[in-house]
Coordinates of C-alpha atoms and ligand atoms in Angstrom, one line a residue:
M829 CA -1.4 16.5 13.9
I830 CA -0.2 16.1 10.3
T831 CA -2.2 18.3 8.0
N832 CA -1.4 16.9 4.6
R833 CA -4.9 17.9 3.4
V834 CA -5.0 21.6 2.5
E835 CA -8.6 21.9 3.8
D836 CA -7.4 21.0 7.3
I837 CA -5.0 23.8 7.9
I838 CA -7.3 26.7 8.6
P839 CA -9.4 24.8 11.2
M840 CA -6.2 23.6 12.8
V841 CA -4.7 27.1 13.0
M842 CA -8.0 28.4 14.4
A843 CA -8.1 25.7 17.1
H844 CA -4.5 26.5 18.1
N845 CA -5.0 30.3 18.1
P846 CA -8.6 30.9 19.0
D847 CA -8.1 34.5 20.2
Q848 CA -5.9 35.8 17.4
P849 CA -8.1 37.3 14.7
E850 CA -5.4 39.3 12.8
F851 CA -3.1 36.2 12.7
L852 CA -6.0 34.0 11.4
Q853 CA -6.8 36.6 8.8
A854 CA -3.2 36.6 7.5
V855 CA -3.0 32.8 7.5
T856 CA -6.4 32.5 5.8
E857 CA -5.3 34.9 3.0
V858 CA -2.0 33.0 2.4
V859 CA -3.3 29.5 2.6
G860 CA -6.4 30.4 0.5
S861 CA -4.3 31.8 -2.3
I862 CA -1.8 29.0 -2.4
Q863 CA -4.3 26.1 -2.2
P864 CA -4.4 25.3 -6.0
F865 CA -0.6 25.4 -6.1
L866 CA -0.4 23.0 -3.2
R867 CA -2.8 20.6 -4.8
Q868 CA -0.6 20.5 -7.8
N869 CA 2.6 20.1 -5.7
P870 CA 1.6 17.7 -2.9
S871 CA 5.3 17.3 -1.8
Y872 CA 4.8 20.4 0.3
L873 CA 1.8 18.9 2.0
K874 CA 3.7 15.7 2.6
A875 CA 6.5 17.6 4.3
N876 CA 3.8 19.1 6.5
I877 CA 5.1 22.6 5.6
L878 CA 1.8 24.4 6.4
D879 CA 1.6 23.0 9.9
R880 CA 5.2 24.1 10.5
I881 CA 5.2 27.5 8.8
T882 CA 2.2 28.7 10.7
E883 CA 3.8 28.0 14.1
P884 CA 6.4 30.6 15.1
D885 CA 9.8 29.3 16.2
R886 CA 9.3 31.2 19.4
V887 CA 7.3 34.1 21.0
I888 CA 9.2 36.1 23.6
S889 CA 7.3 38.3 26.0
F890 CA 8.8 40.5 28.7
R891 CA 8.0 43.1 31.2
V892 CA 9.2 46.7 30.4
S893 CA 9.3 48.9 33.5
W894 CA 10.4 52.5 33.1
F895 CA 10.3 55.8 35.0
D896 CA 8.0 58.5 33.6
D897 CA 8.8 62.3 34.0
E898 CA 6.9 62.4 37.3
G899 CA 9.2 59.7 38.7
D900 CA 6.5 57.0 38.7
I901 CA 7.2 53.5 37.5
Q902 CA 5.2 52.5 34.4
V903 CA 4.9 49.0 33.2
N904 CA 4.3 47.8 29.6
R905 CA 4.6 44.4 27.8
G906 CA 7.3 43.9 25.2
Y907 CA 7.4 41.1 22.6
R908 CA 9.5 39.6 19.9
V909 CA 8.0 37.0 17.6
Q910 CA 10.8 35.0 15.9
F911 CA 8.7 33.3 13.3
N912 CA 10.9 31.6 10.7
N913 CA 14.6 31.7 10.0
A914 CA 14.8 29.2 7.1
I915 CA 16.4 31.6 4.7
G916 CA 18.2 34.1 7.0
P917 CA 18.3 35.8 10.5
Y918 CA 14.8 36.8 11.8
K919 CA 14.1 40.3 10.4
G920 CA 11.1 42.6 10.9
G921 CA 10.1 45.8 12.6
L922 CA 9.3 46.8 16.2
R923 CA 5.9 48.5 16.7
F924 CA 5.1 50.8 19.7
H925 CA 1.3 51.3 19.8
P926 CA -1.3 50.7 22.5
S927 CA -3.0 48.1 20.3
V928 CA 0.0 45.8 20.1
N929 CA -0.7 42.2 21.2
V930 CA 0.4 38.6 20.2
S931 CA -2.2 38.3 17.4
I932 CA -1.1 41.5 15.7
L933 CA 2.6 40.6 16.0
K934 CA 2.1 37.1 14.8
F935 CA 0.2 38.4 11.7
L936 CA 3.0 40.8 11.0
G937 CA 5.7 38.2 11.6
F938 CA 3.9 35.7 9.4
E939 CA 3.5 38.2 6.5
Q940 CA 7.2 39.1 6.9
I941 CA 8.4 35.6 6.1
F942 CA 7.0 35.8 2.6
K943 CA 7.8 39.5 2.0
N944 CA 11.4 39.0 3.0
A945 CA 11.7 36.0 0.7
L946 CA 10.3 38.0 -2.2
T947 CA 13.2 40.6 -1.8
G948 CA 15.7 37.8 -2.8
L949 CA 17.8 38.8 0.3
P950 CA 18.7 36.3 3.0
M951 CA 16.2 37.3 5.7
G952 CA 13.8 35.3 7.8
G953 CA 10.6 36.6 9.3
G954 CA 10.0 38.2 12.7
K955 CA 8.2 41.1 14.4
G956 CA 8.1 42.7 17.8
G957 CA 7.0 45.7 19.8
A958 CA 5.2 46.8 22.9
N959 CA 1.8 48.1 23.9
F960 CA 3.3 51.4 24.7
D961 CA 1.7 54.7 23.4
P962 CA 4.4 57.1 22.4
K963 CA 1.9 60.0 21.9
G964 CA 2.4 62.8 24.3
K965 CA 5.6 61.3 25.8
S966 CA 8.6 63.6 26.3
D967 CA 11.9 62.8 24.6
N968 CA 13.3 61.6 27.9
E969 CA 10.4 59.3 28.5
I970 CA 10.8 57.8 25.0
M971 CA 14.5 57.2 25.7
R972 CA 13.9 55.6 29.1
F973 CA 11.2 53.4 27.5
C974 CA 13.5 52.3 24.7
Q975 CA 16.3 51.5 27.1
A976 CA 14.0 49.5 29.3
F977 CA 12.6 47.7 26.2
M978 CA 16.1 46.8 25.1
N979 CA 17.0 45.5 28.5
G980 CA 14.3 42.8 27.9
L981 CA 15.2 42.1 24.3
A982 CA 19.0 42.3 24.0
N983 CA 19.8 38.7 24.9
F984 CA 17.6 37.4 22.1
I985 CA 18.9 39.4 19.1
G986 CA 22.1 39.8 17.3
A987 CA 23.5 40.7 13.8
D988 CA 23.4 37.0 12.7
V989 CA 20.4 36.0 14.9
D990 CA 17.6 38.6 14.7
V991 CA 17.7 42.1 13.4
P992 CA 14.8 44.3 14.3
A993 CA 13.9 47.6 12.5
G994 CA 11.2 50.3 12.9
D995 CA 7.5 50.2 12.3
I996 CA 4.5 52.2 13.7
G997 CA 5.8 54.4 16.5
V998 CA 9.5 53.4 16.0
G999 CA 11.5 55.7 13.8
S1000 CA 15.2 56.7 13.7
R1001 CA 15.1 58.4 17.1
E1002 CA 13.8 55.2 18.8
I1003 CA 16.3 53.0 16.8
G1004 CA 19.1 55.3 18.0
Y1005 CA 18.1 54.9 21.7
L1006 CA 17.6 51.1 21.3
Y1007 CA 21.0 50.7 19.6
G1008 CA 22.8 52.7 22.3
Q1009 CA 21.3 50.4 25.0
Y1010 CA 22.1 47.2 23.0
K1011 CA 25.7 48.2 22.8
K1012 CA 25.8 49.1 26.5
I1013 CA 24.4 45.6 27.5
R1014 CA 26.1 43.4 24.9
G1015 CA 29.2 45.3 23.8
P1016 CA 29.7 44.8 20.1
F1017 CA 29.2 47.5 17.6
E1018 CA 27.3 45.4 15.1
G1019 CA 24.4 45.7 12.7
V1020 CA 21.8 44.5 15.2
L1021 CA 19.2 47.0 14.2
T1022 CA 18.4 48.6 10.9
G1023 CA 16.9 52.0 10.2
K1024 CA 19.9 53.5 12.2
P1025 CA 20.8 57.1 11.6
L1026 CA 23.4 57.5 8.9
I1027 CA 26.2 58.6 11.2
F1028 CA 26.5 55.2 12.9
G1029 CA 25.8 52.6 10.3
G1030 CA 22.5 53.5 8.8
S1031 CA 21.9 53.2 5.1
Q1032 CA 21.1 55.9 2.6
I1033 CA 17.4 55.7 1.5
R1034 CA 16.3 53.5 4.4
A1035 CA 13.9 56.2 5.7
E1036 CA 12.5 56.6 2.2
A1037 CA 12.6 53.0 1.2
T1038 CA 9.1 51.7 2.0
G1039 CA 7.4 54.8 0.4
Y1040 CA 9.7 55.0 -2.6
G1041 CA 9.5 51.2 -3.1
L1042 CA 5.7 51.4 -3.1
I1043 CA 5.8 53.9 -5.9
Y1044 CA 8.3 51.9 -7.9
F1045 CA 6.0 49.0 -7.6
V1046 CA 3.0 51.1 -8.7
V1047 CA 5.0 52.3 -11.7
E1048 CA 5.5 48.6 -12.7
M1049 CA 1.8 47.9 -12.2
L1050 CA 0.9 50.9 -14.4
K1051 CA 3.4 49.8 -17.1
V1052 CA 1.3 46.6 -17.5
R1053 CA -1.4 48.8 -19.0
D1054 CA 1.0 51.1 -20.8
D1055 CA 0.3 53.9 -18.3
S1056 CA 2.3 56.1 -16.0
L1057 CA 1.9 58.1 -12.8
A1058 CA 1.9 61.5 -14.5
G1059 CA -1.4 63.3 -13.8
K1060 CA -3.0 60.6 -11.7
S1061 CA -5.0 61.6 -8.7
I1062 CA -3.9 59.8 -5.6
A1063 CA -5.3 59.2 -2.1
I1064 CA -2.8 58.3 0.6
S1065 CA -3.8 57.4 4.2
G1066 CA -1.5 58.0 7.1
S1067 CA 1.1 60.7 7.5
G1068 CA 4.0 58.8 9.0
N1069 CA 7.1 57.4 7.5
V1070 CA 5.5 55.3 4.7
A1071 CA 2.9 57.9 3.7
Q1072 CA 5.4 60.8 3.6
Y1073 CA 7.9 59.1 1.3
A1074 CA 5.2 57.6 -0.9
A1075 CA 3.8 61.1 -1.3
E1076 CA 7.3 62.5 -2.0
K1077 CA 8.1 60.0 -4.8
A1078 CA 4.5 60.2 -6.3
I1079 CA 4.7 64.0 -6.5
E1080 CA 8.2 63.7 -8.1
L1081 CA 6.8 61.4 -10.8
G1082 CA 3.9 63.8 -11.6
G1083 CA 1.1 62.4 -9.5
K1084 CA -1.4 64.6 -7.7
V1085 CA -1.7 63.6 -4.0
L1086 CA -5.0 64.8 -2.6
T1087 CA -5.1 63.3 0.9
L1088 CA -3.2 62.5 4.0
S1089 CA -4.5 61.3 7.4
D1090 CA -3.7 60.2 10.9
S1091 CA -5.7 58.3 13.5
S1092 CA -7.8 61.5 14.2
G1093 CA -8.9 62.4 10.7
T1094 CA -8.2 63.2 7.0
I1095 CA -7.2 66.3 5.1
Y1096 CA -8.3 66.7 1.5
D1097 CA -6.4 69.3 -0.6
P1098 CA -8.0 69.7 -4.1
A1099 CA -5.0 71.6 -5.4
G1100 CA -2.7 68.7 -4.5
I1101 CA -0.1 68.4 -1.9
D1102 CA 3.1 69.7 -3.5
A1103 CA 6.7 69.3 -2.4
E1104 CA 6.6 72.5 -0.3
K1105 CA 3.4 71.5 1.5
L1106 CA 4.8 68.0 2.1
A1107 CA 8.0 69.5 3.6
W1108 CA 5.6 71.3 6.0
V1109 CA 3.9 68.0 6.9
M1110 CA 7.3 66.3 7.5
E1111 CA 8.2 69.1 9.9
L1112 CA 4.8 68.9 11.6
K1113 CA 5.0 65.1 12.0
N1114 CA 8.7 64.4 12.5
E1115 CA 9.8 67.5 14.5
R1116 CA 6.7 69.0 16.2
R1117 CA 4.9 65.7 16.4
G1118 CA 1.6 67.5 15.7
R1119 CA -1.8 66.4 14.2
I1120 CA -2.7 66.4 10.5
R1121 CA -5.7 68.7 11.3
E1122 CA -3.2 71.5 11.5
Y1123 CA -2.5 71.1 7.8
A1124 CA -6.2 72.0 7.1
E1125 CA -5.9 75.1 9.3
H1126 CA -2.6 76.2 7.8
F1127 CA -3.4 75.7 4.1
D1128 CA -7.2 76.4 4.5
V1129 CA -8.5 73.1 3.1
E1130 CA -11.2 70.6 4.4
Y1131 CA -10.5 68.4 7.4
Y1132 CA -12.7 65.3 8.0
E1133 CA -12.6 64.4 11.7
G1134 CA -12.6 60.7 12.3
A1135 CA -12.7 59.9 8.6
R1136 CA -10.5 57.9 6.3
P1137 CA -9.7 59.1 2.8
W1138 CA -11.6 56.5 0.8
Q1139 CA -15.1 57.9 0.6
I1140 CA -14.2 61.6 0.5
G1141 CA -13.1 62.2 -3.2
R1142 CA -12.5 60.6 -6.5
Y1143 CA -9.0 59.1 -7.1
D1144 CA -7.3 57.1 -9.8
I1145 CA -5.1 55.4 -7.3
A1146 CA -5.5 54.6 -3.6
L1147 CA -2.5 53.9 -1.4
P1148 CA -3.4 52.8 2.2
C1149 CA -0.2 53.6 4.3
A1150 CA -1.5 53.8 7.9
T1151 CA -2.5 50.5 9.5
Q1152 CA -4.2 47.1 9.2
N1153 CA -7.9 46.8 8.3
E1154 CA -8.2 50.5 7.5
L1155 CA -10.0 49.9 4.1
D1156 CA -13.2 47.8 4.3
G1157 CA -15.6 46.4 1.8
E1158 CA -17.7 49.5 1.7
D1159 CA -14.7 51.7 1.1
A1160 CA -13.6 49.4 -1.7
E1161 CA -17.0 49.6 -3.3
A1162 CA -16.9 53.4 -3.1
L1163 CA -13.4 53.6 -4.5
V1164 CA -14.2 51.4 -7.5
E1165 CA -17.5 53.2 -8.1
N1166 CA -15.6 56.5 -8.2
G1167 CA -13.1 55.3 -10.8
T1168 CA -10.2 54.0 -8.8
F1169 CA -8.4 51.4 -10.9
L1170 CA -5.3 50.8 -8.8
V1171 CA -4.8 50.1 -5.1
A1172 CA -1.4 49.4 -3.7
E1173 CA -0.6 48.9 0.0
G1174 CA 2.1 50.7 1.8
A1175 CA 0.7 49.4 5.2
N1176 CA 0.6 45.8 6.2
M1177 CA -2.8 44.1 5.6
P1178 CA -4.7 47.5 5.3
S1179 CA -7.5 46.0 3.2
T1180 CA -10.0 43.7 4.8
P1181 CA -10.8 40.4 3.1
E1182 CA -14.1 41.9 1.9
A1183 CA -12.3 44.8 0.3
I1184 CA -9.9 42.4 -1.5
K1185 CA -12.9 40.5 -2.8
V1186 CA -14.3 43.7 -4.3
F1187 CA -10.9 44.5 -6.0
H1188 CA -10.6 41.1 -7.5
K1189 CA -14.2 40.9 -8.6
K1190 CA -14.0 44.3 -10.3
K1191 CA -10.6 43.2 -11.7
I1192 CA -8.8 46.4 -10.7
L1193 CA -5.1 46.4 -10.2
Y1194 CA -4.5 45.4 -6.5
G1195 CA -0.9 45.2 -5.1
L1196 CA -0.9 43.7 -1.7
G1197 CA 1.4 44.9 1.1
K1198 CA 3.8 42.0 1.2
A1199 CA 4.8 42.7 -2.4
A1200 CA 4.2 46.5 -2.6
N1201 CA 5.7 47.6 0.7
A1202 CA 8.7 45.2 0.7
G1203 CA 11.1 48.1 -0.2
G1204 CA 11.5 48.9 3.5
V1205 CA 12.8 45.6 4.5
A1206 CA 14.8 45.3 1.3
V1207 CA 16.8 48.4 2.1
S1208 CA 17.1 47.0 5.7
G1209 CA 18.7 43.9 4.1
L1210 CA 21.0 46.2 2.2
E1211 CA 21.9 48.0 5.4
M1212 CA 22.8 44.6 7.0
S1213 CA 25.1 43.9 4.0
Q1214 CA 26.8 47.3 4.3
N1215 CA 27.3 46.8 8.0
S1216 CA 28.8 43.4 7.5
M1217 CA 31.2 44.8 4.9
R1218 CA 31.8 48.0 7.0
L1219 CA 31.0 50.0 3.8
S1220 CA 28.4 52.6 2.9
W1221 CA 26.9 52.7 -0.5
S1222 CA 25.9 56.0 -2.1
R1223 CA 22.3 57.2 -2.3
E1224 CA 22.2 56.4 -6.0
E1225 CA 23.6 52.9 -5.5
V1226 CA 21.0 52.0 -2.8
D1227 CA 18.1 53.6 -4.8
R1228 CA 19.2 51.6 -7.9
R1229 CA 19.2 48.4 -5.9
L1230 CA 15.8 49.2 -4.4
K1231 CA 14.3 49.9 -7.8
N1232 CA 15.7 46.6 -9.2
I1233 CA 14.3 44.6 -6.2
M1234 CA 10.8 46.2 -6.6
V1235 CA 10.9 45.4 -10.4
D1236 CA 12.0 41.8 -9.5
I1237 CA 9.1 41.4 -7.0
H1238 CA 6.7 42.6 -9.6
N1239 CA 8.1 40.1 -12.1
Q1240 CA 7.6 37.3 -9.6
C1241 CA 4.0 38.4 -9.1
V1242 CA 3.4 38.3 -12.8
E1243 CA 5.1 34.9 -13.2
Y1244 CA 3.1 33.2 -10.5
G1245 CA -0.1 35.3 -10.5
T1246 CA -1.1 35.8 -14.1
Q1247 CA -4.6 34.3 -14.6
G1248 CA -5.8 34.8 -18.2
N1249 CA -5.3 38.5 -18.8
Y1250 CA -5.5 39.5 -15.1
I1251 CA -2.6 39.6 -12.7
N1252 CA -3.6 38.3 -9.3
Y1253 CA -0.8 39.9 -7.2
V1254 CA -2.1 38.1 -4.0
D1255 CA -1.6 34.7 -5.5
G1256 CA 1.6 35.6 -7.3
A1257 CA 3.3 37.1 -4.2
N1258 CA 2.1 34.3 -1.9
I1259 CA 3.2 31.5 -4.1
A1260 CA 6.6 33.0 -5.0
G1261 CA 7.4 33.7 -1.4
F1262 CA 6.1 30.3 -0.2
I1263 CA 8.2 28.3 -2.6
K1264 CA 11.5 29.9 -1.5
V1265 CA 10.8 29.4 2.2
A1266 CA 9.3 26.0 1.9
D1267 CA 12.1 24.6 -0.3
A1268 CA 14.6 25.9 2.3
M1269 CA 12.7 24.2 5.1
I1270 CA 12.6 20.9 3.3
A1271 CA 16.3 21.1 2.5
Q1272 CA 17.0 21.6 6.2
G1273 CA 15.0 18.6 7.3
A1274 CA 12.4 18.3 10.1
V1275 CA 13.7 21.0 12.5
Ligands
NDP2015 P1 4.3 55.7 11.5 O1 4.2 55.5 13.0 O2 5.5 56.5 11.0 O3 3.0 56.3 10.9 C1 1.8 55.6 11.1 C2 0.7 56.5 10.5 O4 -0.5 55.7 10.5 C3 0.4 57.7 11.3 O5 -0.1 58.7 10.5 C4 -0.7 57.2 12.3 O6 -1.5 58.2 12.8 C5 -1.5 56.3 11.4 N1 -2.1 55.2 12.2 C6 -1.5 54.4 13.0 N2 -2.4 53.6 13.6 C7 -3.6 54.0 13.1 C8 -5.0 53.5 13.3 N3 -5.2 52.6 14.2 N4 -6.0 54.2 12.7 C9 -5.7 55.2 11.8 N5 -4.4 55.7 11.6 C10 -3.4 55.0 12.2 O7 4.4 54.2 10.9 P2 4.9 53.7 9.4 O8 4.6 54.8 8.4 O9 6.2 53.2 9.6 O10 3.9 52.4 9.2 C11 2.7 52.5 8.5 C12 2.3 51.2 8.0 O11 3.3 50.7 7.1 C13 2.1 50.1 9.1 O12 1.1 49.2 8.7 C14 3.5 49.4 9.0 O13 3.4 48.0 9.4 C15 3.7 49.4 7.5 N6 5.1 49.2 7.0 C16 6.1 50.1 7.5 C17 7.4 49.9 7.1 C18 8.5 50.8 7.5 O14 9.6 50.7 6.9 N7 8.3 51.8 8.4 C19 7.7 48.8 6.2 C20 6.6 48.0 5.7 C21 5.3 48.3 6.1 P3 -1.3 58.6 14.4 O15 0.0 59.4 14.4 O16 -2.5 59.4 14.7 O17 -1.2 57.3 15.2

C-alpha cells in the first residue's frame, strides 16, 4: 500500500504490527513530530519513505541453547533486527534482559536509525539481544551463553555489514566473550563489535561515552538559558553503565547527584553522591554485581523499595538512565511541580507519551534520548574508524570528538526544532535525523 498521505502511516503500521506496543509508540512519536515537515516537503511522501522506513530490512531470530552450571541445557531466543542501512552498516546494541522481544528490539532499532544519523557518522540502524536474564548467573554461564548466542549470530554480522555493541545486560565482559567466539567461527580479527576492552581494539572513552555525552548535551541545553551545571540538584535513575558515567561527569562539573536506582528500588542521598561514593557504587555494580539497596546500608541513607526517583525529592534536573517507559505522566507532573526545569534522557524512550506532553506543555527543557544519549553510539562509530585504520586515539582525542558531536547534535535540534522562543528537541532531532536517512534512501532508488 502506498501511504503518501501522512495520516495513513500510523494506522498502517498498527495494522502490520498489532502486538508491538513499544514499536508503535516509537513510530507514533517520530511520525507525529515530522508531520508538518512532511506536509511542507511532499517529495518524501511521494517516494513512500514512511512506508519503507518503518519496515525493517530483516528480523533474524534464532535458538540459543547453552549448558548451565548444573549441566542442564537451557534455551533462550536470540534476535537481530537489521532495520536500515541507507547511510552505513547496521549499528546498535545487544540487550540481554528477560523482557526482550521483537517489539522492544524494533522500537530500539527504529530509534537507532535517526540517532545514528544525528551523529554525522556513517552508521545505519539495528538492535539485537536475547530474553536471557544475566542476574545470578556465574561467569562461566555468562561465557557459555555469549558463545551460544554468537553461534546463532556470527553469519549475519561483519565489520562492513552489521556491528553490534552493548546495551542493558551487555557490557565489556560480554562483548569480550562474544568477540572471542566470533573470531573462532569466522576467522578475521576485525571490528565486528564495539565496546571491546581496550587491549584488543576497544576505544578510549567508550565505556563513559553515553553518560559523558548526555552531560555534554545537558551543558548545551543549559547554555541556551545562560546557565551551567554547577550547584544543580540532579536525579539519576539506574545504576548501570549510562547512570554511572552520567553521575561521574555531572559530579565533575559541580552538579549534586541525589539519587541512583535499580529495578528493585531507589537510594536518596541528601548530601550528594560524591566521587568516592560513586567509586563504591561502580565496584558494587561492576565487580560484586550487587543491589543498590546496599548503598543505603553502607552510607546510612534512605532506600525506597520498588520506587523510582521522580517523586522522592526536589531536583533541578532529571536524567532517566535505566529503561523504557520508566517516567510516566504522573512522575512528570510531580517533577515539574517540584521545580525540575530540565529532563534529558540517558535511556532509550524512558518518558511515556503522557510525560512528554507534560514537559512540552510546561515548556521545560526536554532532551529526548535519540539526541541526548547518542554519545554511546558516536564513540562506537569512532571505535569502528580506529579499527579500520588500525590506530588508537588518545583519551583526550576521543573525548574532544565526542564533545564536538554532542554540540553538533544540539545545534541540529536548535536548527530544526526552534518554535518561537522554545526549542522542541523532539521535533528537531526527528526532522534532522529523518532528512539524512530519507535523502540517502531516495538517492539509492527503490531498494
Ligand atoms: P545496564 O545494564 O548497564 O544498566 C541498566 C540499569 O537500569 C540497571 O541499574 C538496571 O537495574 C536498570 N533497569 C533495567 N531494566 C529496568 C527495569 N525494567 N526497571 C527498572 N530499572 C531497570 O544498561 P545501560 O546503562 O547500558 O543502559 C541503560 C539505558 O540506556 C537503556 O535504555 C539503554 O538502551 C540506554 N542506552 C545505553 C547505551 C550504552 O552505551 N550502554 C547507549 C544509549 C542508550 P537492574 O540491575 O536491577 O536490572
